[in-house]
Short mmCIF file of C-alpha atoms in Angstrom, two decimals:
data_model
loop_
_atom_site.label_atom_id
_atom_site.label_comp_id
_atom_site.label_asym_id
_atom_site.label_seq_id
_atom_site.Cartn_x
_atom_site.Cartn_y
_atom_site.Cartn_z
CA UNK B 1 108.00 102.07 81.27
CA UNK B 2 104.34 103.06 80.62
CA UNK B 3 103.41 99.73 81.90
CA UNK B 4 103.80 97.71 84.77
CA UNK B 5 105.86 99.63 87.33
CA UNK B 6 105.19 102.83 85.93
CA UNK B 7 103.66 104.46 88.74
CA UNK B 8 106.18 102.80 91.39
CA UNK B 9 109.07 104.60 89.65
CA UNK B 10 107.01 108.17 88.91
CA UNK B 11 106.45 108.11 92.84
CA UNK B 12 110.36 108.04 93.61
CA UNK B 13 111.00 110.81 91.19
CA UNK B 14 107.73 112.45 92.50
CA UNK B 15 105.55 112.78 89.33
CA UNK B 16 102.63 111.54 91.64
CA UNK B 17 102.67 114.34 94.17
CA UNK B 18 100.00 116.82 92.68
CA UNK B 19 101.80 119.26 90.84
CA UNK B 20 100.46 122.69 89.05
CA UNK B 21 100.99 124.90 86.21
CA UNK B 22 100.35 128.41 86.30
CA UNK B 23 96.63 128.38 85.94
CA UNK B 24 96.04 126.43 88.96
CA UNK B 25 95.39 123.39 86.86
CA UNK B 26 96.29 119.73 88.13
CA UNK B 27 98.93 118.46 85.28
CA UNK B 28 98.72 114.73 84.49
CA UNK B 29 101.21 112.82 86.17
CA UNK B 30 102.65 111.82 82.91
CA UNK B 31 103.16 115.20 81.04
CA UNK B 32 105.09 116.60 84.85
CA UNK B 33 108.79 117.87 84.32
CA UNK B 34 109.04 114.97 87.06
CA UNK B 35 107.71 112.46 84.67
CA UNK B 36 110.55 113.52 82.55
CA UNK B 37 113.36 113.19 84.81
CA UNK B 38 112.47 109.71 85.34
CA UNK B 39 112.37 109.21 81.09
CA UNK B 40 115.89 110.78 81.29
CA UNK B 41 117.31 108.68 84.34
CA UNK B 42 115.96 105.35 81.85
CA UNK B 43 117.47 106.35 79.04
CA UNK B 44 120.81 106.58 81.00
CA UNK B 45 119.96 102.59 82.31
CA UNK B 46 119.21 101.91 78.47
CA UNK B 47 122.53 103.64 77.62
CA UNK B 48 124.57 101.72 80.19
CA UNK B 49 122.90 98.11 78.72
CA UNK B 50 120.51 97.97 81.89
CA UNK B 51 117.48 98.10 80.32
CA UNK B 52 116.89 95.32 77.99
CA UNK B 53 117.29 96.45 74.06
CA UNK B 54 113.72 95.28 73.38
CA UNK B 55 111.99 96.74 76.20
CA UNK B 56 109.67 98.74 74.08
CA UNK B 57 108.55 95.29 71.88
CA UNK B 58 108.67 93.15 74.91
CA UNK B 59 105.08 91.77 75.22
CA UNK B 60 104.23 90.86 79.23
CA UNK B 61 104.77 87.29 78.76
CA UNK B 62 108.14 87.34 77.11
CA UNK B 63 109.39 89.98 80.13
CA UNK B 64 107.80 87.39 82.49
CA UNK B 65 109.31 84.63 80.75
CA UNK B 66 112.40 86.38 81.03
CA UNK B 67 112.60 86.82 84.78
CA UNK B 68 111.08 83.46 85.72
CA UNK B 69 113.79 81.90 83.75
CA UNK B 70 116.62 84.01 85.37
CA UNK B 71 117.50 85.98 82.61
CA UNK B 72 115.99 89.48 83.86
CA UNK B 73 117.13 91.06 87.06
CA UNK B 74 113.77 92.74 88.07
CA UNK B 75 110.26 92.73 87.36
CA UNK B 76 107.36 94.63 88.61
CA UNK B 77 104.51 92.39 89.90
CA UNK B 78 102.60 91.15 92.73
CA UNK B 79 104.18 89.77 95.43
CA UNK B 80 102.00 86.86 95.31
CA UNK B 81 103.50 85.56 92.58
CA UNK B 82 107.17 85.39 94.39
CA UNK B 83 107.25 82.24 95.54
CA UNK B 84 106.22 80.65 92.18
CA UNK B 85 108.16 82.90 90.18
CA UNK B 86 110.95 81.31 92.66
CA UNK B 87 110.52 77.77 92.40
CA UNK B 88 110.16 78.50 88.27
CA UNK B 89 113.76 79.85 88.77
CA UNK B 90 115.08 77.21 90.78
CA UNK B 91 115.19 75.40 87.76
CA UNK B 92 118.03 77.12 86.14
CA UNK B 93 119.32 78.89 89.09
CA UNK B 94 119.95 77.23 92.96
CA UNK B 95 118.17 78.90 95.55
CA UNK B 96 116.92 81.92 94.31
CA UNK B 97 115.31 84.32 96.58
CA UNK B 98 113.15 87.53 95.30
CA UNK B 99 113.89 90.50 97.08
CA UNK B 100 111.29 93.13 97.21
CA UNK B 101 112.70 96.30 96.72
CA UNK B 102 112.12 99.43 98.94
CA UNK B 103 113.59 101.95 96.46
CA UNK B 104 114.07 105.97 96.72
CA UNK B 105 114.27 108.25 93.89
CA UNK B 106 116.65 111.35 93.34
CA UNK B 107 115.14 113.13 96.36
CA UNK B 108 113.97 110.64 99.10
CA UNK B 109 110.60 109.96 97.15
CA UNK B 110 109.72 106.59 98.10
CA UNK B 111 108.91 104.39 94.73
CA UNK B 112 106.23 102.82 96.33
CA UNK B 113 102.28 103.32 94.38
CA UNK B 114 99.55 101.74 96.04
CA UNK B 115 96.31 101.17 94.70
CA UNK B 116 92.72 101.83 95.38
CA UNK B 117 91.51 98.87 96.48
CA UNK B 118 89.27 98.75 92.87
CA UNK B 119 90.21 97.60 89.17
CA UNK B 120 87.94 97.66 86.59
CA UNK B 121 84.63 97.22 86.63
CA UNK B 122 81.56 95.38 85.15
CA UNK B 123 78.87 96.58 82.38
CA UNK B 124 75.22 95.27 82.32
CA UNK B 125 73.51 95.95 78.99
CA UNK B 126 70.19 98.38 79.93
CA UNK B 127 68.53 95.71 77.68
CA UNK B 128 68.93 93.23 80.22
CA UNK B 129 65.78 92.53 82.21
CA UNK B 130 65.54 93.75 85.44
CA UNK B 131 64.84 90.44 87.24
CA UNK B 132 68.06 89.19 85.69
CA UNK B 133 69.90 92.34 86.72
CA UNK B 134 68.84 91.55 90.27
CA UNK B 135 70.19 88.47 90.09
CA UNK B 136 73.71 89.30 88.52
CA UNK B 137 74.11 91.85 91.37
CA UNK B 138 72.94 89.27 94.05
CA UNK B 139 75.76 87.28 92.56
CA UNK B 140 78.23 89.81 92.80
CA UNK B 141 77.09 90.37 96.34
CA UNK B 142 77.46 86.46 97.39
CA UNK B 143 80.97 86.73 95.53
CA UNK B 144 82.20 89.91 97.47
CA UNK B 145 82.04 87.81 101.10
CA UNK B 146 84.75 85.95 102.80
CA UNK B 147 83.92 82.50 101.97
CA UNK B 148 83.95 83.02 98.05
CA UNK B 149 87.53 85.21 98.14
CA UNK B 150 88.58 81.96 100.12
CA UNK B 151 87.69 79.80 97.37
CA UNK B 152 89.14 82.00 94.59
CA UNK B 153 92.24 82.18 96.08
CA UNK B 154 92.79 78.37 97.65
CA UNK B 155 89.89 76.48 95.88
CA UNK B 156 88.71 73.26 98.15
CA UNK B 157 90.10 71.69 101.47
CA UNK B 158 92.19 68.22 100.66
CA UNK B 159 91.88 69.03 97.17
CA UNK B 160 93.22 72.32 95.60
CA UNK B 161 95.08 73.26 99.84
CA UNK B 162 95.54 71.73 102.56
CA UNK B 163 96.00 73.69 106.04
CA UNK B 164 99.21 73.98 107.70
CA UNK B 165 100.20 75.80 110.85
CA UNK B 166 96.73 77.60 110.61
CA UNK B 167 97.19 78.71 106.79
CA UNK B 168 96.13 77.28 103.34
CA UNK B 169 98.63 76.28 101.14
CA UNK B 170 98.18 75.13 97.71
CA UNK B 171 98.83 71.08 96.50
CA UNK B 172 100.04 70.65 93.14
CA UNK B 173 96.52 70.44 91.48
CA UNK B 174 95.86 73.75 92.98
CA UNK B 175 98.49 75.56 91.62
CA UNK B 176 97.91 74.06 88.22
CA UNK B 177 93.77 75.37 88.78
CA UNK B 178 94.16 78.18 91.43
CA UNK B 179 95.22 81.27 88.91
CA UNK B 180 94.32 84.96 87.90
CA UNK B 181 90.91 83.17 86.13
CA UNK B 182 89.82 81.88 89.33
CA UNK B 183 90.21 85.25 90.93
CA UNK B 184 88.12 86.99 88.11
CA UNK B 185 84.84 85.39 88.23
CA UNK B 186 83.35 88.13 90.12
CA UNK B 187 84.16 90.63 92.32
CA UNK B 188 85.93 89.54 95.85
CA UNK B 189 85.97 90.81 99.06
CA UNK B 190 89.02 93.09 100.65
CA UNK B 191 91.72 91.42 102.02
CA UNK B 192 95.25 93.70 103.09
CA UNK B 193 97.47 91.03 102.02
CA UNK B 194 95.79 89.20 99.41
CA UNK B 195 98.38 90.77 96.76
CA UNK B 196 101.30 89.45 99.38
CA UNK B 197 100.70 85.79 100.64
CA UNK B 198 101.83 83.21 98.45
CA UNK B 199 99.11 80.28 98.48
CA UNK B 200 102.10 77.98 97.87
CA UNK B 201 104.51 79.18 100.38
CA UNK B 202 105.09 78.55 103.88
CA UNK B 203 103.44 80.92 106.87
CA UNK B 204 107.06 81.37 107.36
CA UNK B 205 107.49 82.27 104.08
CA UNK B 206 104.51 84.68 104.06
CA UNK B 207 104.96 86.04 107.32
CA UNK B 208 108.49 87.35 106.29
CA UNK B 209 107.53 88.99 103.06
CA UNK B 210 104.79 91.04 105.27
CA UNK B 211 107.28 92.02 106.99
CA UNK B 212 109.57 92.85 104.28
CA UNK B 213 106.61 95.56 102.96
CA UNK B 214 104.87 96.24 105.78
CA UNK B 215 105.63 99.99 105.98
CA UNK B 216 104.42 100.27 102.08
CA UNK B 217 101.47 100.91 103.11
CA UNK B 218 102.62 104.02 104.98
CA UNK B 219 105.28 105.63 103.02
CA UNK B 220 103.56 104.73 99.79
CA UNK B 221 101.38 107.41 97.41
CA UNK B 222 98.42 106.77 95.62
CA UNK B 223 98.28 108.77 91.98
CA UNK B 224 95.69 111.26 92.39
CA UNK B 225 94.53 110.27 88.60
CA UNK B 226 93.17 107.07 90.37
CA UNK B 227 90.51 109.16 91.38
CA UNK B 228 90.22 112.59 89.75
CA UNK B 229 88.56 113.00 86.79
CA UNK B 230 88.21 114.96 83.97
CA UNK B 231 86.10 114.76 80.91
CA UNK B 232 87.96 116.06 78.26
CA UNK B 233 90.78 114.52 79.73
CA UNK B 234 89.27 111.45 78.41
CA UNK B 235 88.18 112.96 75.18
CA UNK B 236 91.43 114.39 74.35
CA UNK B 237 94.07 111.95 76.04
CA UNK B 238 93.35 109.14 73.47
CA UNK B 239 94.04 111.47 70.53
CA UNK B 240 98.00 111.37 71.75
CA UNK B 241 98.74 108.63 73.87
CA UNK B 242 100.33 106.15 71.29
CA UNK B 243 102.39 109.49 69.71
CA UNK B 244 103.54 110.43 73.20
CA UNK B 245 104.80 106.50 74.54
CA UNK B 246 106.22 106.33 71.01
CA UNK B 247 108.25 109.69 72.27
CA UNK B 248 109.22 108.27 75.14
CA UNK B 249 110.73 104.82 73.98
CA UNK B 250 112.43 107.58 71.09
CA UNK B 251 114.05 109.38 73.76
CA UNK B 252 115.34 106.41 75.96
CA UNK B 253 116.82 104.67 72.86
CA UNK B 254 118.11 108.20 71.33
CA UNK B 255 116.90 108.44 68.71
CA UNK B 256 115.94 112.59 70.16
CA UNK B 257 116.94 114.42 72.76
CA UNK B 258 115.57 114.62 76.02
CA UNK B 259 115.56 118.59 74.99
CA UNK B 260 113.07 117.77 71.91
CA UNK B 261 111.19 114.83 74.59
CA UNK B 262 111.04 118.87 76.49
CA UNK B 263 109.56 120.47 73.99
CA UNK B 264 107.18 117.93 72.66
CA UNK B 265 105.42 117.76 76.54
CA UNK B 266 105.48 121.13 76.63
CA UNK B 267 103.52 121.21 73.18
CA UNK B 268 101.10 119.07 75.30
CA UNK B 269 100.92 120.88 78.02
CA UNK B 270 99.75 124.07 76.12
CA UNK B 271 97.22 122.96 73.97
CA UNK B 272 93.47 124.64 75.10
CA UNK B 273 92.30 121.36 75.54
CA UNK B 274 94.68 120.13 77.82
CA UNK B 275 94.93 122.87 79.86
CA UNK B 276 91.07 122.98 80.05
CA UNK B 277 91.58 119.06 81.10
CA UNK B 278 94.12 120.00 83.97
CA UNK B 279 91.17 122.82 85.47
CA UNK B 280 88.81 119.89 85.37
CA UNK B 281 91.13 117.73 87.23
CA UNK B 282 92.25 120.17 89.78
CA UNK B 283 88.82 120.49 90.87
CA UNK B 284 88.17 117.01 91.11
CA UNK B 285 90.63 116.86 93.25
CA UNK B 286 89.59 119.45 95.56
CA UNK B 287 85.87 118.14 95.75
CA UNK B 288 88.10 114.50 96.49
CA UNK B 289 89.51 115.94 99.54
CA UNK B 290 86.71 117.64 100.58
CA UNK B 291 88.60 121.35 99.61
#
């Protein structure tokens, strides 16, 4: 929780439909009473020995570790990384097969969160000469076509993929060189299933998990805090983030109540600032969609 797969499960309990308070503002997905129905239904999985004990200390790579060895039952991440993440298994485990999920929360909310299309960003220092600006950008440019997200994601013909039945699949060098590096040395150009086909699986293989998520793209919601905005949002939100996920890992372990988890967003949601971050974000929102 307030990681990876965050957003997926605050989409089936709703907390990414917009939702008000009673001045009209926009309240951050996070601080909704939906928000914290979904803390409540964890700490009943954490209660009933679903959720691992550690959860809240687990770095990335140890919950990775975890499921690649077979000793997690889920994990939230591309589904690009199935097919490796199956063949890791197969060590331990015969003929494991990842099965991506299509779940619904309490009241038919599909817990499905899509994305943008756009992560991060770069920063050029305004003491950088403009000559050599020009040429970063004209980099960035020549990295954004087709040919370069080919060679990001599959490297070179006979080398890091060969070709079979019409698609690239990874040899053994190129999974060993082909990673999330490779992908980052510039921006890349958009592809709809680039976070879906495996470069080391089959077309069969890749053709059935398309199928498997095909209608994600239509039942899923994008949080509107992907692209609203807020200034003192950003000001403020800083000053209590680490107190408020330390409040929610207290709740889902018990040590308080979901009644004092209650209170303490609703201390949140009532101070000026906040508030005046929630008007600022409702009419982001409205300019967004053109309201």
């Amino acid at each position: 929780i307030v990681n990876d797969g965050d957003d997926a499960f605050a989409a089936g309990f709703g907390a990414l439909d917009p939702t008000y308070n009673e001045d009209g503002g926009l309240i951050h997905s996070r601080l909704t009473p939906q928000y914290t129905d979904m803390v409540a239904w964890f700490k009943g999985l954490f209660d009933n020995g679903v959720l691992s004990k550690e959860f809240s200390v687990m770095k990335k790579t140890q919950a990775e570790e975890a499921f690649k060895t077979g000793r997690a039952a889920s994990y939230a991440r591309s589904i690009w990384w199935d097919k490796e993440f199956e063949d890791s298994i197969a060590r331990t485990q015969p003929d494991p097969e990842i099965l991506n999920l299509h779940l619904q929360g309490p009241s038919g909310d599909d817990a499905i969160s899509l994305e943008t299309g756009v992560s991060g960003g770069y920063y050029i220092s305004k003491k950088v000469p403009e000559e050599k600006v020009r040429q970063l950008l004209k980099y960035f440019d020549y990295t954004a076509s087709d040919e370069m997200m080919g060679f990001a994601y599959y490297g070179l013909e006979g080398i890091h993929h060969t070709v079979v039945d019409g698609q690239k699949v990874l040899t053994e060098q190129g999974v060993k060189e082909v990673n999330t590096t490779s992908k980052g040395a510039g921006v890349l150009a958009y592809s709809m299933w680039g976070k879906v086909e495996s470069a080391s699986g089959s077309k069969e293989y890749n053709d059935a998990k398309k199928k498997a998520v095909e209608i994600f793209d239509q039942v899923g919601k994008v949080s509107p805090f992907k692209y609203s905005f807020s200034n003192t949002w950003n000001d403020t939100w800083p000053k209590y983030e680490n107190e408020w996920k330390t409040m929610v890992t207290k709740a889902i372990v018990g040590q308080i109540t979901m009644d004092d988890y209650r209170a303490y967003v609703d201390k949140l949601n009532n101070l000026p600032e906040i508030k005046q971050a929630y008007q600022e974000f409702a009419e982001s929102y409205k300019a967004f969609n053109g309201e």
